[in-house]
Coordinates of C-alpha atoms in Angstrom, one line a residue:
R1 CA 22.4 -41.6 -132.8
A2 CA 19.8 -38.9 -132.3
V3 CA 19.3 -37.9 -128.7
T4 CA 16.7 -35.3 -129.2
R5 CA 13.1 -35.3 -130.3
D6 CA 10.8 -32.6 -131.8
L7 CA 8.1 -32.6 -129.1
D8 CA 6.3 -30.0 -127.0
W9 CA 6.8 -32.0 -123.8
G10 CA 9.9 -33.3 -122.2
V11 CA 13.2 -32.0 -120.9
H12 CA 14.2 -29.1 -123.1
I13 CA 17.7 -28.6 -124.4
P14 CA 19.3 -25.6 -122.7
L15 CA 21.2 -24.3 -125.8
P16 CA 20.4 -21.5 -128.2
G17 CA 18.7 -22.7 -131.4
F18 CA 17.4 -25.9 -129.8
E19 CA 14.3 -24.4 -128.0
K20 CA 11.9 -26.7 -129.7
K21 CA 13.8 -29.9 -129.0
V22 CA 13.7 -32.1 -125.9
L23 CA 15.9 -35.0 -124.7
Y24 CA 15.0 -38.4 -126.1
V25 CA 13.6 -40.2 -123.1
W26 CA 16.0 -43.2 -123.4
F27 CA 19.0 -40.9 -123.5
D28 CA 17.9 -39.6 -120.1
A29 CA 16.6 -42.9 -118.8
V30 CA 19.8 -44.9 -118.7
L31 CA 21.2 -42.4 -116.1
G32 CA 18.5 -43.8 -113.8
Y33 CA 20.8 -46.8 -113.1
I34 CA 23.2 -44.4 -111.4
S35 CA 20.7 -42.1 -109.8
G36 CA 18.7 -45.1 -108.6
T37 CA 21.8 -46.5 -106.9
K38 CA 22.4 -43.2 -105.3
E39 CA 18.8 -43.1 -104.0
W40 CA 19.3 -46.6 -102.6
A41 CA 22.6 -45.7 -100.9
A42 CA 21.0 -42.6 -99.3
A43 CA 18.1 -44.7 -98.0
L44 CA 20.6 -47.0 -96.4
G45 CA 22.2 -44.0 -94.6
E46 CA 25.4 -44.6 -96.6
P47 CA 25.3 -41.9 -99.3
E48 CA 28.7 -42.7 -100.7
K49 CA 28.1 -46.4 -101.1
W50 CA 26.9 -46.0 -104.7
K51 CA 30.5 -45.4 -105.7
Q52 CA 31.3 -49.1 -105.0
Y53 CA 29.0 -49.9 -107.9
W54 CA 29.8 -47.2 -110.4
T55 CA 33.3 -45.9 -109.8
D56 CA 35.3 -48.8 -108.4
P57 CA 37.5 -50.4 -111.1
A58 CA 37.2 -53.7 -109.3
T59 CA 33.5 -53.8 -109.8
K60 CA 32.2 -56.0 -112.6
Y61 CA 29.2 -54.4 -114.4
V62 CA 27.1 -56.7 -116.5
A63 CA 23.8 -55.6 -118.1
F64 CA 21.2 -58.3 -118.7
I65 CA 18.7 -57.0 -121.2
G66 CA 16.4 -57.8 -124.2
K67 CA 17.5 -57.4 -127.8
D68 CA 15.4 -54.3 -128.3
N69 CA 17.5 -52.4 -125.7
V70 CA 21.0 -53.3 -127.1
V71 CA 21.6 -49.9 -128.7
F72 CA 21.0 -48.0 -125.4
H73 CA 23.2 -50.2 -123.3
C74 CA 26.0 -50.8 -125.9
I75 CA 26.1 -47.4 -127.5
V76 CA 24.2 -44.6 -125.7
F77 CA 25.0 -45.3 -122.1
P78 CA 28.7 -46.2 -122.6
A79 CA 29.2 -43.2 -124.8
M80 CA 27.8 -40.9 -122.1
L81 CA 30.1 -42.5 -119.5
M82 CA 33.1 -42.3 -121.8
A83 CA 32.4 -38.7 -122.6
W84 CA 32.2 -37.8 -118.9
N85 CA 35.4 -39.8 -118.1
D86 CA 37.3 -38.0 -120.9
H87 CA 36.3 -34.5 -119.9
E88 CA 35.3 -34.3 -116.3
G89 CA 38.2 -35.9 -114.6
A90 CA 37.3 -36.3 -111.0
T91 CA 34.8 -39.2 -110.9
R92 CA 35.4 -41.9 -113.5
F93 CA 32.6 -44.3 -114.1
I94 CA 33.1 -48.0 -115.0
L95 CA 31.9 -49.4 -118.3
P96 CA 29.9 -52.6 -118.8
E97 CA 32.1 -55.6 -119.1
N98 CA 29.4 -57.5 -121.0
V99 CA 25.8 -56.9 -122.2
P100 CA 24.2 -60.4 -122.6
A101 CA 21.1 -59.6 -124.6
N102 CA 18.3 -62.2 -125.0
E103 CA 15.9 -62.6 -127.8
F104 CA 12.1 -62.4 -127.0
L105 CA 10.2 -64.9 -124.9
N106 CA 6.6 -65.4 -126.2
F107 CA 3.7 -66.9 -124.3
E108 CA 1.8 -69.8 -125.9
G109 CA 2.8 -68.8 -129.4
Q110 CA 2.0 -65.0 -129.1
K111 CA 3.7 -61.9 -127.7
F112 CA 3.0 -61.0 -124.2
S113 CA 0.5 -58.1 -124.2
K114 CA -0.9 -56.2 -121.1
S115 CA -3.5 -54.5 -123.2
R116 CA -4.9 -57.8 -124.6
G117 CA -4.4 -59.6 -121.2
W118 CA -2.2 -62.2 -122.8
G119 CA 0.4 -63.6 -120.4
I120 CA 0.7 -64.1 -116.7
D121 CA 2.1 -61.8 -114.0
V122 CA 4.9 -63.1 -111.8
D123 CA 2.8 -62.5 -108.7
E124 CA 0.0 -64.6 -110.1
F125 CA 2.4 -67.3 -111.1
L126 CA 3.9 -67.5 -107.7
D127 CA 0.5 -68.0 -106.1
L128 CA 0.3 -71.2 -108.1
F129 CA 3.9 -72.6 -108.3
P130 CA 7.2 -72.2 -106.5
A131 CA 9.7 -69.6 -107.6
D132 CA 12.4 -72.2 -108.3
S133 CA 10.0 -74.0 -110.8
L134 CA 9.7 -70.8 -112.8
R135 CA 13.4 -70.1 -112.5
Y136 CA 14.2 -73.5 -113.9
A137 CA 11.7 -73.4 -116.7
L138 CA 13.1 -70.0 -117.8
A139 CA 16.7 -71.1 -117.5
M140 CA 16.0 -74.1 -119.7
N141 CA 14.0 -72.2 -122.2
L142 CA 16.0 -69.0 -122.3
P143 CA 15.8 -67.2 -125.6
E144 CA 19.6 -66.8 -125.8
A145 CA 20.0 -67.1 -129.6
R146 CA 16.5 -66.9 -131.0
D147 CA 12.9 -66.2 -129.8
A148 CA 11.5 -68.9 -127.5
D149 CA 8.0 -69.8 -126.4
F150 CA 6.8 -70.4 -122.8
T151 CA 4.0 -72.9 -122.8
W152 CA 2.1 -74.4 -119.8
R153 CA 2.6 -77.9 -121.2
D154 CA 6.4 -77.5 -121.4
F155 CA 6.5 -76.0 -117.9
Q156 CA 4.5 -79.0 -116.6
A157 CA 6.8 -81.5 -118.3
R158 CA 9.9 -79.9 -117.0
Q159 CA 8.5 -79.8 -113.5
N160 CA 7.3 -83.4 -113.5
N161 CA 10.0 -85.1 -115.6
E162 CA 13.1 -83.2 -114.7
L163 CA 12.6 -81.5 -111.3
A164 CA 10.4 -84.1 -109.7
D165 CA 11.4 -87.4 -111.3
T166 CA 15.1 -86.7 -111.9
L167 CA 16.4 -84.3 -109.3
G168 CA 13.8 -84.6 -106.5
N169 CA 13.5 -88.4 -106.8
F170 CA 17.2 -88.9 -106.5
V171 CA 17.6 -86.8 -103.4
N172 CA 14.6 -88.3 -101.8
R173 CA 15.5 -92.0 -102.4
T174 CA 19.1 -91.5 -101.3
V175 CA 18.2 -89.9 -98.0
T176 CA 15.3 -92.3 -97.4
F177 CA 17.6 -95.3 -98.0
A178 CA 20.2 -94.0 -95.6
H179 CA 17.5 -93.7 -92.9
A180 CA 16.1 -97.1 -93.7
H181 CA 19.3 -99.0 -93.7
F182 CA 22.1 -96.9 -92.1
D183 CA 20.4 -95.3 -89.1
G184 CA 20.1 -91.9 -90.9
V185 CA 23.8 -91.3 -91.0
V186 CA 26.3 -91.2 -93.9
P187 CA 27.7 -94.8 -94.2
D188 CA 31.4 -95.6 -94.3
A189 CA 32.3 -96.2 -97.9
G190 CA 34.9 -98.7 -96.7
G191 CA 37.7 -97.5 -98.9
R192 CA 36.1 -98.5 -102.2
E193 CA 38.1 -96.2 -104.4
A194 CA 36.4 -97.3 -107.6
D195 CA 33.1 -95.7 -106.5
A196 CA 34.8 -92.6 -105.2
T197 CA 36.9 -92.1 -108.3
V198 CA 33.9 -92.4 -110.7
V199 CA 31.7 -90.2 -108.6
G200 CA 34.4 -87.6 -108.1
A201 CA 35.2 -87.4 -111.8
E202 CA 31.6 -86.9 -112.8
I203 CA 31.1 -84.2 -110.2
L204 CA 34.3 -82.4 -111.3
A205 CA 33.4 -82.6 -115.0
A206 CA 29.9 -81.3 -114.4
G207 CA 31.2 -78.4 -112.4
N208 CA 33.7 -77.5 -115.1
S209 CA 31.1 -77.5 -117.8
A210 CA 28.4 -75.7 -115.8
G211 CA 30.9 -73.2 -114.4
T212 CA 32.3 -72.3 -117.8
A213 CA 28.8 -71.9 -119.2
F214 CA 27.6 -69.7 -116.3
E215 CA 30.7 -67.5 -116.6
Q216 CA 29.9 -67.0 -120.3
Y217 CA 26.3 -66.2 -119.5
R218 CA 25.1 -69.4 -121.2
F219 CA 22.6 -70.2 -118.5
R220 CA 20.7 -72.9 -120.3
D221 CA 23.9 -74.9 -121.0
G222 CA 25.0 -74.5 -117.5
T223 CA 21.7 -75.7 -116.0
Q224 CA 21.7 -78.6 -118.5
A225 CA 25.2 -79.6 -117.3
V226 CA 24.0 -79.8 -113.7
M227 CA 20.8 -81.7 -114.6
N228 CA 23.0 -84.2 -116.6
L229 CA 24.8 -84.8 -113.3
A230 CA 21.4 -85.5 -111.7
R231 CA 20.7 -88.0 -114.5
F232 CA 24.1 -89.7 -113.9
A233 CA 23.3 -89.8 -110.2
N234 CA 20.1 -91.7 -110.8
K235 CA 21.8 -94.1 -113.2
Y236 CA 24.6 -94.6 -110.6
F237 CA 22.0 -95.5 -108.0
N238 CA 20.0 -97.7 -110.2
D239 CA 22.9 -99.6 -111.7
A240 CA 24.4 -100.3 -108.2
E241 CA 21.0 -101.6 -106.9
P242 CA 21.7 -101.0 -103.2
W243 CA 18.3 -102.4 -102.3
K244 CA 19.8 -105.8 -103.4
S245 CA 23.4 -105.3 -102.3
V246 CA 22.4 -104.2 -98.7
K247 CA 21.2 -107.8 -98.2
R248 CA 24.2 -109.7 -99.5
D249 CA 27.1 -107.1 -99.6
R250 CA 26.4 -104.4 -97.1
P251 CA 29.8 -102.6 -97.6
A252 CA 28.9 -102.3 -101.3
A253 CA 25.5 -100.7 -100.5
A254 CA 27.3 -98.4 -98.0
A255 CA 29.7 -97.3 -100.7
T256 CA 26.8 -96.6 -103.1
I257 CA 24.9 -94.5 -100.6
A258 CA 28.0 -92.6 -99.5
G259 CA 28.7 -91.8 -103.2
S260 CA 25.0 -90.8 -103.7
L261 CA 25.1 -88.5 -100.8
R262 CA 28.3 -86.9 -102.2
L263 CA 26.4 -86.4 -105.4
V264 CA 23.5 -84.8 -103.5
R265 CA 25.9 -82.4 -101.8
A266 CA 27.4 -81.5 -105.2
L267 CA 24.0 -80.9 -106.8
A268 CA 23.1 -78.5 -104.0
I269 CA 26.2 -76.4 -104.7
Y270 CA 25.8 -76.5 -108.5
L271 CA 22.1 -75.8 -108.4
E272 CA 22.4 -72.7 -106.2
P273 CA 22.7 -70.1 -109.0
V274 CA 19.5 -71.3 -110.7
L275 CA 17.5 -73.0 -107.9
P276 CA 18.6 -71.2 -104.7
G277 CA 15.5 -72.2 -102.6
T278 CA 15.9 -75.9 -103.6
S279 CA 19.6 -75.8 -103.0
S280 CA 19.1 -74.5 -99.5
R281 CA 16.5 -77.2 -98.7
I282 CA 18.9 -79.9 -99.8
W283 CA 21.6 -78.4 -97.7
E284 CA 19.2 -78.5 -94.7
I285 CA 18.3 -82.1 -95.4
L286 CA 22.0 -82.9 -95.4
R287 CA 22.4 -80.9 -92.2
L288 CA 25.5 -79.3 -93.4
P289 CA 26.9 -76.1 -91.9
G290 CA 26.9 -72.8 -93.7
T291 CA 25.4 -72.5 -97.2
P292 CA 25.8 -74.1 -100.6
A293 CA 27.3 -70.9 -102.0
G294 CA 29.6 -70.6 -99.0
A295 CA 30.9 -74.2 -99.5
G296 CA 32.6 -73.1 -102.7
W297 CA 32.1 -74.3 -106.3
E298 CA 35.6 -75.8 -106.5
Q299 CA 34.8 -77.9 -103.3
A300 CA 31.7 -79.6 -104.7
S301 CA 33.7 -82.8 -105.5
A302 CA 35.0 -83.0 -102.0
Q303 CA 34.5 -86.3 -100.1
S304 CA 32.1 -84.8 -97.5
P305 CA 29.7 -85.3 -95.9
A306 CA 31.8 -87.5 -93.7
A307 CA 31.0 -91.0 -92.5
G308 CA 28.8 -90.9 -89.4
H309 CA 27.3 -87.5 -90.2
A310 CA 23.6 -87.4 -89.2
L311 CA 21.1 -86.6 -91.9
G312 CA 17.8 -84.8 -91.7
K313 CA 14.6 -86.4 -92.9
A314 CA 13.9 -86.8 -96.5
E315 CA 11.3 -84.5 -98.0
I316 CA 9.5 -84.0 -101.4
L317 CA 11.4 -81.2 -103.2
F318 CA 8.9 -80.9 -106.1
T319 CA 5.3 -82.1 -106.4
K320 CA 4.0 -83.1 -109.8
I321 CA 1.7 -80.8 -111.6
E322 CA -1.7 -82.4 -112.5
D323 CA -3.2 -82.0 -115.9
S324 CA -6.2 -80.2 -114.3
M325 CA -3.9 -77.4 -113.0
I326 CA -2.6 -76.8 -116.5
Q327 CA -5.9 -77.2 -118.3
D328 CA -7.3 -74.3 -116.2
R329 CA -4.6 -72.0 -117.5
L330 CA -5.0 -72.9 -121.2

């Protein structure tokens, strides 16, 4: 792989016979990851902190890139680090454990283009919609195996049908019901093991599927597994019909709401990698201590929140996007 270019400008090669050659910019650029970390550590007032990231064998280095940069991150940069490690001795740099490379994401059927003004900047997007909405749309439409297309209509549909109607609606109706019929606290499930067993099994299965996918950098599959749990949660609530059972079999309604709140808690934990803001808001609604991430992935199927635990007020997690808002963007 050539690392020089025949140009008049650039960093010249300091060797006899190479006076007219300069370093290829990408050969030099990848070292910016290390020098940038050094600059950051120096700004923190901890100049040696950069070594935690680049020389500690316990560090896991993963490079998330686009397919056009594969050669620089899988050949050029590792080759430079390996050459240094083989010959310099003192400081040994870690190598990437994995380089997940995505295909291209297009915008409304065309390539993003600054010069043509085709696309939308993140700052502009966040003036219009929440960050979690964009994170979700990108996770569910990630070009992992082939080029994908971001469209406003698809974004609107995911926000309205999945985030608002499926996830947000379940959390809202569960907490609202608890306030309306159980004084805003987690009801006692009354030892109804059938409900607890079914709910626990679904939570555990979703966590295993999503966790495996995330660990393998298959973010779309992982996010889909969590949203499937939200779909199960809605079906669980609908099939149990607590609005009916609360009138004729209050313990049954209590078990349904306790199980639903357990699902809400699990969803907050599983959603945290993709929807951190939403996850934190759900955690606050449940008035649970700590953070969703701190609760631990493996503990998502636990029985908490405990009976008698006071809940916060329900709130709308996602508002629906009107056609007029999308039409203005087309």
